[in-house]
PDB file of C-alpha atoms and ligand atoms in Angstrom:
ATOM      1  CA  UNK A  38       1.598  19.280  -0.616  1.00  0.00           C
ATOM      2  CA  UNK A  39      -1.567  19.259   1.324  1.00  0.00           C
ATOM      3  CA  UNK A  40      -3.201  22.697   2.977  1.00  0.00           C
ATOM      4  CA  UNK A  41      -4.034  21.250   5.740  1.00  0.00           C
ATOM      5  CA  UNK A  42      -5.166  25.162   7.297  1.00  0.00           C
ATOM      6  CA  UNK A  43      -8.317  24.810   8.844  1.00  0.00           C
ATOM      7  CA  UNK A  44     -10.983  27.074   8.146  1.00  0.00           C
ATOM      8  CA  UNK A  45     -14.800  27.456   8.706  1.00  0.00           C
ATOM      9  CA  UNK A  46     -17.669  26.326   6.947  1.00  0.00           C
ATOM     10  CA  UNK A  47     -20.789  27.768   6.796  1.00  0.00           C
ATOM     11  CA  UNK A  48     -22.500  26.059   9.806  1.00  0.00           C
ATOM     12  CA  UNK A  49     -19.688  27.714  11.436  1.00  0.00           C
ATOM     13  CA  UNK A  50     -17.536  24.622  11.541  1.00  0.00           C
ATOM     14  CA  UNK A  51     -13.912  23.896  11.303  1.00  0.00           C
ATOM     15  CA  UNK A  52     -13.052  22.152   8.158  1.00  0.00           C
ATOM     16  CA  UNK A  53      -9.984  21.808   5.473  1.00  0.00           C
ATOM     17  CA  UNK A  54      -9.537  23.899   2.380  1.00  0.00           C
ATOM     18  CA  UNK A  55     -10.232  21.344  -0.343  1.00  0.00           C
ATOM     19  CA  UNK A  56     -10.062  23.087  -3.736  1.00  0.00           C
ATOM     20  CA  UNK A  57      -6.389  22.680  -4.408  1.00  0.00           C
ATOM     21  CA  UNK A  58      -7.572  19.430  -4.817  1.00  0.00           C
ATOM     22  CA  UNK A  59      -7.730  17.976  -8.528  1.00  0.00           C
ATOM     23  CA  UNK A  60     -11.601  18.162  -9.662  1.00  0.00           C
ATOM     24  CA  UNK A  61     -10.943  16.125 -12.693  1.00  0.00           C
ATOM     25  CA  UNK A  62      -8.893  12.267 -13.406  1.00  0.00           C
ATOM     26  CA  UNK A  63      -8.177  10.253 -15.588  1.00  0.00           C
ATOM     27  CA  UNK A  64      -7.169   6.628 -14.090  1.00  0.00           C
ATOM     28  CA  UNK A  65      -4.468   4.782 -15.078  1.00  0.00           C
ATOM     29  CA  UNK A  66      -3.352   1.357 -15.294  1.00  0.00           C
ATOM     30  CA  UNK A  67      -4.515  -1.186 -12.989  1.00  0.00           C
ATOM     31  CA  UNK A  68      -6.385   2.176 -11.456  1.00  0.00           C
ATOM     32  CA  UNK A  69     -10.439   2.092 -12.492  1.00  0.00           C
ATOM     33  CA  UNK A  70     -11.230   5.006 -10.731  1.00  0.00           C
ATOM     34  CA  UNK A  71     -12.338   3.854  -7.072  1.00  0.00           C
ATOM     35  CA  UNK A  72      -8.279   3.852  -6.004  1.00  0.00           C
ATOM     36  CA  UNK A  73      -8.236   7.794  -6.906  1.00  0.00           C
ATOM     37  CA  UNK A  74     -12.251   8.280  -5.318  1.00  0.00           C
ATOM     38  CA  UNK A  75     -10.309   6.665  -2.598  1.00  0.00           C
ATOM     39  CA  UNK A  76      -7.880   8.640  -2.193  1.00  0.00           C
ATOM     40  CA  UNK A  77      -9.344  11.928  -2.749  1.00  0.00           C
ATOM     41  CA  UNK A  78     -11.925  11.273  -0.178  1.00  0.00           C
ATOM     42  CA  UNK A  79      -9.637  10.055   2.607  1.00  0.00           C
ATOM     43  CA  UNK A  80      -7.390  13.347   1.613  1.00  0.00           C
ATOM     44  CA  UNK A  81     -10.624  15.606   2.059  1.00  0.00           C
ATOM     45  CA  UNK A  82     -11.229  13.205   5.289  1.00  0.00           C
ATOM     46  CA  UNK A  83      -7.361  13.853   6.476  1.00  0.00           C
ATOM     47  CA  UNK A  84      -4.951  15.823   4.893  1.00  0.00           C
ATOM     48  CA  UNK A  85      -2.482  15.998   7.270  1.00  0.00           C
ATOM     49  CA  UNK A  86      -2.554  11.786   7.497  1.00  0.00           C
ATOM     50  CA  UNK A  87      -2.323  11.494   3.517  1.00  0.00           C
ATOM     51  CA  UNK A  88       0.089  14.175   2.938  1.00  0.00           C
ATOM     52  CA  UNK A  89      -0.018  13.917  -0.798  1.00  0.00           C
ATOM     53  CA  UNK A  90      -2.652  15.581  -3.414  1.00  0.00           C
ATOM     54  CA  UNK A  91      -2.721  12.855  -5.457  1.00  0.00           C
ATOM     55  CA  UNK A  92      -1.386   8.952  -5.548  1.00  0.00           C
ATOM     56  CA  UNK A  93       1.841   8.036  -7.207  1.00  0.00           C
ATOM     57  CA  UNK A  94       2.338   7.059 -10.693  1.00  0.00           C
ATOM     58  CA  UNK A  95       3.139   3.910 -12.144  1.00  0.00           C
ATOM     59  CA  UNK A  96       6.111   5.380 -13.389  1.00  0.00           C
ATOM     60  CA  UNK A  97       7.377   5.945  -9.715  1.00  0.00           C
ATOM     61  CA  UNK A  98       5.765   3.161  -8.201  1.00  0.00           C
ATOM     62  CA  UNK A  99       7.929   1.346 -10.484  1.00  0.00           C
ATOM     63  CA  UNK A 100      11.332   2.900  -9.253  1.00  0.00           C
ATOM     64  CA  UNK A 101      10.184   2.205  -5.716  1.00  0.00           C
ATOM     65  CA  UNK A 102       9.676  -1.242  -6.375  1.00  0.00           C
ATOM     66  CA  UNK A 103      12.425  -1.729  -8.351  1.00  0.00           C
ATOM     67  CA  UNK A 104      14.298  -2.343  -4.975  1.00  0.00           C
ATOM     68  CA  UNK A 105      12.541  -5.430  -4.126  1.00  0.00           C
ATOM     69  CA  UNK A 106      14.188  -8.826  -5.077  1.00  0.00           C
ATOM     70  CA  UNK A 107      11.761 -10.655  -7.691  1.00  0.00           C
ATOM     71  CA  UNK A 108      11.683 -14.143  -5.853  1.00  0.00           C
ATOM     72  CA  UNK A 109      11.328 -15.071  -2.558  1.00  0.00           C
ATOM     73  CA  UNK A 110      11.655 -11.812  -0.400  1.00  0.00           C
ATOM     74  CA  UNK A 111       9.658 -10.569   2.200  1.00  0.00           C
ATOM     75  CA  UNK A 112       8.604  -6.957   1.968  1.00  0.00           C
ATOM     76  CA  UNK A 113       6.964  -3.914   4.174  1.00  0.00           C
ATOM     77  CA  UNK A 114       5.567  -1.582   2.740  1.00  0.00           C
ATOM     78  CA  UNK A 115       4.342   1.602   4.597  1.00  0.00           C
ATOM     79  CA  UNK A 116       1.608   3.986   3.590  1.00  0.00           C
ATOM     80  CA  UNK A 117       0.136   2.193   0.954  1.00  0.00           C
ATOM     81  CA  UNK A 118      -2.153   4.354   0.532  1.00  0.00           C
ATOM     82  CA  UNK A 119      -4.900   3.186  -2.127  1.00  0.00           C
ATOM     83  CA  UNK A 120      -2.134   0.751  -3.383  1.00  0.00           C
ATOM     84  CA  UNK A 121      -0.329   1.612  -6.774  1.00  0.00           C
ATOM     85  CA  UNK A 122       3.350   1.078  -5.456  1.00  0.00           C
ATOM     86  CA  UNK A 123       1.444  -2.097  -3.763  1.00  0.00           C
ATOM     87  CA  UNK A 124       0.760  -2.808  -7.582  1.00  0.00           C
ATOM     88  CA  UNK A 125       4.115  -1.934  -8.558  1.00  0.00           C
ATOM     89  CA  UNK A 126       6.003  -4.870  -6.207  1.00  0.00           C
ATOM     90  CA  UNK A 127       3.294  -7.032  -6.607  1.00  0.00           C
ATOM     91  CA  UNK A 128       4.020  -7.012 -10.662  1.00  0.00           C
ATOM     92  CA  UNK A 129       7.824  -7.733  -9.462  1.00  0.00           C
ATOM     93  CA  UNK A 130       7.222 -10.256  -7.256  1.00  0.00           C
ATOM     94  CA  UNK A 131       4.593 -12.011  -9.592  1.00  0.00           C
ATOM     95  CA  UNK A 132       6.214 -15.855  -8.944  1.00  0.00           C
ATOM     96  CA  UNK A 133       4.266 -15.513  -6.031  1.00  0.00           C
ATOM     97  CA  UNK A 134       6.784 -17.001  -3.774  1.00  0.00           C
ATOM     98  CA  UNK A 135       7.422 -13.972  -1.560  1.00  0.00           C
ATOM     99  CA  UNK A 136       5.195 -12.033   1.063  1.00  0.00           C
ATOM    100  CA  UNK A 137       4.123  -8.709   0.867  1.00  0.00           C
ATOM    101  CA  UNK A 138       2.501  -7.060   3.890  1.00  0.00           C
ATOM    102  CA  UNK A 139       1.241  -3.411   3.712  1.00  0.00           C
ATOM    103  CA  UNK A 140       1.177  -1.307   7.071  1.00  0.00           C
ATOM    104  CA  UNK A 141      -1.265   1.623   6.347  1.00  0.00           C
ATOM    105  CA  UNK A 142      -2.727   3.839   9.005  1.00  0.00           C
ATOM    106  CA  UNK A 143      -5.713   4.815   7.592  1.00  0.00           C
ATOM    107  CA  UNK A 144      -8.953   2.941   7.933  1.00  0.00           C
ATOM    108  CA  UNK A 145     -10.409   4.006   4.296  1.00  0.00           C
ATOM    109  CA  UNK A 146      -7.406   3.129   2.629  1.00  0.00           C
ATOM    110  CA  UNK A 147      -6.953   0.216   4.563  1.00  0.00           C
ATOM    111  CA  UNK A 148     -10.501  -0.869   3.765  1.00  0.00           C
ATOM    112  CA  UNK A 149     -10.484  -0.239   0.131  1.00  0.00           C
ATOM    113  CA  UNK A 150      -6.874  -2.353   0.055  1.00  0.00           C
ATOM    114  CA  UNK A 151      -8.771  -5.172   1.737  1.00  0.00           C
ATOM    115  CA  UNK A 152     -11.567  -5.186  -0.715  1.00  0.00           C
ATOM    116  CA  UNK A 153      -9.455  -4.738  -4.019  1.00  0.00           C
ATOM    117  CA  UNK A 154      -6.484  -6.080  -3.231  1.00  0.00           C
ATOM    118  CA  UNK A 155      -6.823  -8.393  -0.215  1.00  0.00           C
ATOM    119  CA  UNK A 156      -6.384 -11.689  -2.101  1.00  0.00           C
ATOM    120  CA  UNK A 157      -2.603 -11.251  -2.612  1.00  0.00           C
ATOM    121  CA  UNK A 158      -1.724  -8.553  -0.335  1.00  0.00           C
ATOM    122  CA  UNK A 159      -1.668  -8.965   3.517  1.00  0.00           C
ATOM    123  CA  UNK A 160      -3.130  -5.432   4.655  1.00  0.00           C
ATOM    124  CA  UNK A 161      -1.885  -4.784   7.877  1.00  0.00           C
ATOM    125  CA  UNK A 162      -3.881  -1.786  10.002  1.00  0.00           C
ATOM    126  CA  UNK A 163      -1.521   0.098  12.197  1.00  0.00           C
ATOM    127  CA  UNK A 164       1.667   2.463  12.336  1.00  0.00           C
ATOM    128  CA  UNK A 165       4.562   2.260  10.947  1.00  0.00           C
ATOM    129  CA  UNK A 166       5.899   3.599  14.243  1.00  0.00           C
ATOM    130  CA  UNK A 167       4.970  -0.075  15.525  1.00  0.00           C
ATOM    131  CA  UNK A 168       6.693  -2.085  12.563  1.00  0.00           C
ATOM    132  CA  UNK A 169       8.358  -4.045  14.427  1.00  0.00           C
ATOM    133  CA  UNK A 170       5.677  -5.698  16.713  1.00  0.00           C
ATOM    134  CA  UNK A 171       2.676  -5.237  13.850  1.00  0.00           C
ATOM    135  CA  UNK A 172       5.849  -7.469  12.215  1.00  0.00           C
ATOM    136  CA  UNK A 173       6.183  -9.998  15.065  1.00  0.00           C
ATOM    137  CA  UNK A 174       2.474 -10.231  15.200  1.00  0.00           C
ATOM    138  CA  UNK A 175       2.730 -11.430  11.430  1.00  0.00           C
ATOM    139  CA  UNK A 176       5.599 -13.948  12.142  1.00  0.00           C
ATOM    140  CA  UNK A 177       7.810 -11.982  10.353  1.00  0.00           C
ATOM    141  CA  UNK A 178      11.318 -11.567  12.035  1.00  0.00           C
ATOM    142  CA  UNK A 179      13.009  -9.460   9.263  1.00  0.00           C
ATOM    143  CA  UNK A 180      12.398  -8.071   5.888  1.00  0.00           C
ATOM    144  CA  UNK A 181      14.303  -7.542   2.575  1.00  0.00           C
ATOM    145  CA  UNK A 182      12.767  -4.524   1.458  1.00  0.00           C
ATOM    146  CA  UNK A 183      10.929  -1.549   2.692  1.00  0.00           C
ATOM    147  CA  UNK A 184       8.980   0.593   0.688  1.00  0.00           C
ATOM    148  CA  UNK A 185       7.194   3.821   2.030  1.00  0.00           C
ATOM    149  CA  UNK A 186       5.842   6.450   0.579  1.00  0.00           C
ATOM    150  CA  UNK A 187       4.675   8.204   3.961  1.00  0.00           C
ATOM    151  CA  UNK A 188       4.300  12.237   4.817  1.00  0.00           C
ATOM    152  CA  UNK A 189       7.638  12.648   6.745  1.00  0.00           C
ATOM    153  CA  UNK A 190       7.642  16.431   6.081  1.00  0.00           C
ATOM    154  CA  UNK A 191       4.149  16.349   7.945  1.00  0.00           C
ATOM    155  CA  UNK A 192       5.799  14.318  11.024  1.00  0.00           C
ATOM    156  CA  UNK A 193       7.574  15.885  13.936  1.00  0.00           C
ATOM    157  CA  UNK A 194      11.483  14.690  14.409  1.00  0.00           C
ATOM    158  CA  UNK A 195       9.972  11.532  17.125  1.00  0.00           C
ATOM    159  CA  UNK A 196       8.396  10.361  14.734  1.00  0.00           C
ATOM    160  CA  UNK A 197      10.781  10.172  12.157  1.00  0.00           C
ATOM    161  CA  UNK A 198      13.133   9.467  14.350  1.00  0.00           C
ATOM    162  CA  UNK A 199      10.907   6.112  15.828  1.00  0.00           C
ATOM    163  CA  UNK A 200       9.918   4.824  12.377  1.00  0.00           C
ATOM    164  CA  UNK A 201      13.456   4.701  11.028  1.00  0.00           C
ATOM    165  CA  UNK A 202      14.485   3.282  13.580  1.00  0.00           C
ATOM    166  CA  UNK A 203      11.832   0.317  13.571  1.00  0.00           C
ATOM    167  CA  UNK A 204      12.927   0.161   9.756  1.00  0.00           C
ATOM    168  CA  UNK A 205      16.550  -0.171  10.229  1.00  0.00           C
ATOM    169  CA  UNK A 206      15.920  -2.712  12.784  1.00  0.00           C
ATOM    170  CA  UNK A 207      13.503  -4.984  10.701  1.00  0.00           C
ATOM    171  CA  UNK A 208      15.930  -5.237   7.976  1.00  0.00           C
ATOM    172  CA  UNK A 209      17.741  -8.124   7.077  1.00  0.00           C
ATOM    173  CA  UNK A 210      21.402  -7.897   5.931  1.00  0.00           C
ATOM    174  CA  UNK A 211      21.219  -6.959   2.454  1.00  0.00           C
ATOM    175  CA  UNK A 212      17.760  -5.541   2.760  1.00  0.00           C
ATOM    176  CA  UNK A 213      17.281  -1.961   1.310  1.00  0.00           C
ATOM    177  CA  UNK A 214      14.747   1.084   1.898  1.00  0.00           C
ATOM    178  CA  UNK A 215      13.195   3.323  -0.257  1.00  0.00           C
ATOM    179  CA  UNK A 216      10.807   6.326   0.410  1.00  0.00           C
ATOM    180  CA  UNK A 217       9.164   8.929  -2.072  1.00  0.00           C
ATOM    181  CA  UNK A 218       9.987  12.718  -1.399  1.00  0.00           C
ATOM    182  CA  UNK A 219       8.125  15.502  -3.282  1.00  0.00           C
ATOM    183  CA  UNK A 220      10.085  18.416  -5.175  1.00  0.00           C
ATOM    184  CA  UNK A 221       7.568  20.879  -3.228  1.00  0.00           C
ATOM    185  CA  UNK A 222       8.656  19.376   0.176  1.00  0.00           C
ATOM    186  CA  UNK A 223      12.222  19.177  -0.359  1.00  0.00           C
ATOM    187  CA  UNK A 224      12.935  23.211   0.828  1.00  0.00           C
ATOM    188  CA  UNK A 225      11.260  22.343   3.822  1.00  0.00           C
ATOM    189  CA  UNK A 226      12.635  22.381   7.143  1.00  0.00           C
ATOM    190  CA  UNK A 227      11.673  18.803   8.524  1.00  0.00           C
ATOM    191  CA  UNK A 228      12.559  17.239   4.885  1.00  0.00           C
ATOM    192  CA  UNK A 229      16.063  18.702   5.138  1.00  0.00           C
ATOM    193  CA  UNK A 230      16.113  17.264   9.368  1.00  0.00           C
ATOM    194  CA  UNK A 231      14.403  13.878   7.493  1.00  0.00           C
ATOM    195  CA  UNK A 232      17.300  13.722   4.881  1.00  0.00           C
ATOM    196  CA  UNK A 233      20.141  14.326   7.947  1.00  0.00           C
ATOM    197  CA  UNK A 234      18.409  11.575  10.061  1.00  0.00           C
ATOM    198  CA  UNK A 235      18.663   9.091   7.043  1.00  0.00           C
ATOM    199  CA  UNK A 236      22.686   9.758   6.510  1.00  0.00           C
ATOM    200  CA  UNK A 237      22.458   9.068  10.973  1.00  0.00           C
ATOM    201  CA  UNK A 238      20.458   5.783  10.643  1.00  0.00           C
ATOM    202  CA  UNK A 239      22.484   4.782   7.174  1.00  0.00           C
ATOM    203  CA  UNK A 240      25.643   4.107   5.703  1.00  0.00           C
ATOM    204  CA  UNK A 241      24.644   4.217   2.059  1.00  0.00           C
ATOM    205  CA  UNK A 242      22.038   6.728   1.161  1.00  0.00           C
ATOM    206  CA  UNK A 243      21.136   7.229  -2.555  1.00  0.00           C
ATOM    207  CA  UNK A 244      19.002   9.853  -4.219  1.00  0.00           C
ATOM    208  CA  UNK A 245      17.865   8.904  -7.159  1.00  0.00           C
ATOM    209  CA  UNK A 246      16.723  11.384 -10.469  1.00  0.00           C
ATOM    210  CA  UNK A 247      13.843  13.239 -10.590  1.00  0.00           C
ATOM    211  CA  UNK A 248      10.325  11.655 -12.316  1.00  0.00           C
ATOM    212  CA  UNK A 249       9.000  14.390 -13.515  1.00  0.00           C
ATOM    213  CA  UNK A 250       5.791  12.353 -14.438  1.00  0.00           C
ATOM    214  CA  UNK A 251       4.425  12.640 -11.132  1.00  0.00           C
ATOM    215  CA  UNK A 252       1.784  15.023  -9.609  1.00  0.00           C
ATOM    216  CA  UNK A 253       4.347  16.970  -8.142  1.00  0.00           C
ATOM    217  CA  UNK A 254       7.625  15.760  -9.462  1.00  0.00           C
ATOM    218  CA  UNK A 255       9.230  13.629  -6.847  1.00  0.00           C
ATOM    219  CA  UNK A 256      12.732  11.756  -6.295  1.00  0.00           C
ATOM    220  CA  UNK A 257      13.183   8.848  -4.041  1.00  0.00           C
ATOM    221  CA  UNK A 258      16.059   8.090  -1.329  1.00  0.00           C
ATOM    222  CA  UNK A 259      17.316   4.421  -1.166  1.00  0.00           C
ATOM    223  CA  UNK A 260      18.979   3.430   1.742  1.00  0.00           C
ATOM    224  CA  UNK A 261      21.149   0.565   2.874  1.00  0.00           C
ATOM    225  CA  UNK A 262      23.533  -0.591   5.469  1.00  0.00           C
ATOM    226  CA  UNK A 263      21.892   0.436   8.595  1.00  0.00           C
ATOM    227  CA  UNK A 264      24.675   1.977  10.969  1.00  0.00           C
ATOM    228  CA  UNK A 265      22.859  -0.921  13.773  1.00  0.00           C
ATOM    229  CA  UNK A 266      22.984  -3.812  11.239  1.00  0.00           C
ATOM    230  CA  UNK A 267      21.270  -6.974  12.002  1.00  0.00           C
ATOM    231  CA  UNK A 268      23.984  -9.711  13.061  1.00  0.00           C
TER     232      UNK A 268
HETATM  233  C1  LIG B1293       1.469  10.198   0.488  1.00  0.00           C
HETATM  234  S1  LIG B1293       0.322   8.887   0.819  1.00  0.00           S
HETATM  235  C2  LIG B1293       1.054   7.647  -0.256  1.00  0.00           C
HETATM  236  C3  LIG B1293       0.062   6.627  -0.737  1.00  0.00           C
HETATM  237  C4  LIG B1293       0.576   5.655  -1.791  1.00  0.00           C
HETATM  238  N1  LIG B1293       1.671   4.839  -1.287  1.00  0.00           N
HETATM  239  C5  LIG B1293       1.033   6.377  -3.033  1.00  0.00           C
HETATM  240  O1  LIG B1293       2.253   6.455  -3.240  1.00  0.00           O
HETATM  241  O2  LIG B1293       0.193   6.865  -3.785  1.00  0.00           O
HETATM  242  C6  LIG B1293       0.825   8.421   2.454  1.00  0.00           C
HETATM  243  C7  LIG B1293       0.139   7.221   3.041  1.00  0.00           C
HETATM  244  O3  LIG B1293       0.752   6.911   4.295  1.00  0.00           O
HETATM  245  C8  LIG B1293      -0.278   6.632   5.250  1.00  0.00           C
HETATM  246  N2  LIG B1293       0.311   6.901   6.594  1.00  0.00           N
HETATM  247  C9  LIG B1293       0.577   8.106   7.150  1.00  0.00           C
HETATM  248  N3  LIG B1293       1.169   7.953   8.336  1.00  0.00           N
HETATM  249  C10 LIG B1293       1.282   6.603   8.545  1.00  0.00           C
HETATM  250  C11 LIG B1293       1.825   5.814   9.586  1.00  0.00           C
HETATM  251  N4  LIG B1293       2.376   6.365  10.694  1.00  0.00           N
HETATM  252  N5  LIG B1293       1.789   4.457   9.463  1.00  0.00           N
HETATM  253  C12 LIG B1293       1.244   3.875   8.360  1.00  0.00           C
HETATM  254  N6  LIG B1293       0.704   4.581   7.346  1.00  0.00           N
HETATM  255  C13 LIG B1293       0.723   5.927   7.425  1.00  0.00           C
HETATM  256  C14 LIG B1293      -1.402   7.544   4.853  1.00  0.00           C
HETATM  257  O4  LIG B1293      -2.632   7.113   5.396  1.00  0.00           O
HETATM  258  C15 LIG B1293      -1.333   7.424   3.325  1.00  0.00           C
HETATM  259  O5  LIG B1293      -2.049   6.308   2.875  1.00  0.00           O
END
């Protein structure tokens, strides 16, 4: 997890501690190396925003987007980041029949989504606190699948609170939710309040194995049967 504790450069000004971050990569996949310069840079930009010291791997950007039907569905995904779980449920949905709209908060990710991936995925700038009108404003009145990968463990209980409940509310019957959780978070405080508010806002909460070929480890939590279904 990030260390986001400020401290002082030599001009004297406030800035992040950056070295935990990894000097050396080797992209993978559909990755050629500007995703992870991508990434690394809008970490170093905002830590506390990307939450994460490196992106996903394919290997768990293919469990997220194994929840996503393969024809026809309509999907929200949340944090994309610099888009390999975009990759992952764009290879699932690859009839092309579906819609895939990606809600991401920051403008250098959003930017570098627009410019590598913007010809099949509809890049949405905003919060995911707003889903439901960034939504509306893409005539999109429900969804079948959410994916997310965002820093809850970063976000105070409002906020976790407002975005799951902008989820559950944007889902159409059937529809499930997944979201990434790190094995270094998981002791924490506001990931134990996060996993308490998910059993509030669903019936059906599942946690799925570790991957342990991820930078750290991580396990995801899919979700169904919002307690304030759709009718
Ligand atoms: C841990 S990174 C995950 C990136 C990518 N999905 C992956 O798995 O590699 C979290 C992402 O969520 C974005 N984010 C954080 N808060 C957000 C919010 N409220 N709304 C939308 N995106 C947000 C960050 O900018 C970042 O791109």
């Amino acid at each position: 997890m990030a260390n986001a504790t400020p401290s002082r450069n030599r001009r004297g000004r406030s800035t992040y501690d950056s070295s935990w971050l990894p000097t050396r990569y080797t992209p993978r996949g559909s990755d050629t190396g500007d995703d992870t310069r991508t990434f690394l840079s809008a970490i170093r930009r905002n830590p506390r925003q990307l939450g994460a010291i490196a992106p996903s791997s394919r290997r768990l950007a293919d469990l997220a987007a194994s929840i996503v039907p393969q024809t026809a569905a309509v999907v929200a995904e949340l944090g994309p980041g610099t888009g390999v779980i975009s990759d992952a449920i764009h290879r699932r949905m690859r009839d092309g029949s579906g819609r895939h709209l990606a809600i991401e908060l920051n403008p250098d990710c959003a930017r570098h989504l627009e410019r590598s991936r913007g010809d099949w995925l509809e890049v949405i700038r905003g919060d995911a606190a707003e889903l439901g009108s960034l939504l509306f404003s893409a005539d999109v009145t429900e969804v079948d699948a959410v994916v997310s990968a965002l820093p809850w463990t970063l976000m105070g209980s409002d906020t976790q609170q407002a975005i799951l409940g902008e989820v559950a509310k944007a889902m159409a019957p059937g529809a499930a939710f997944t979201t990434v959780t790190t094995v270094t978070a998981l002791p924490w405080p506001a990931a134990r309040r996060f996993r308490g508010l998910l059993r509030e806002v669903f019936r059906d909460v599942h946690t799925t194995s570790m991957v342990w070929r991820n930078v750290p480890p991580a396990l995801l939590y899919v979700c169904r049967k919002p307690r304030e279904a759709r009718t």
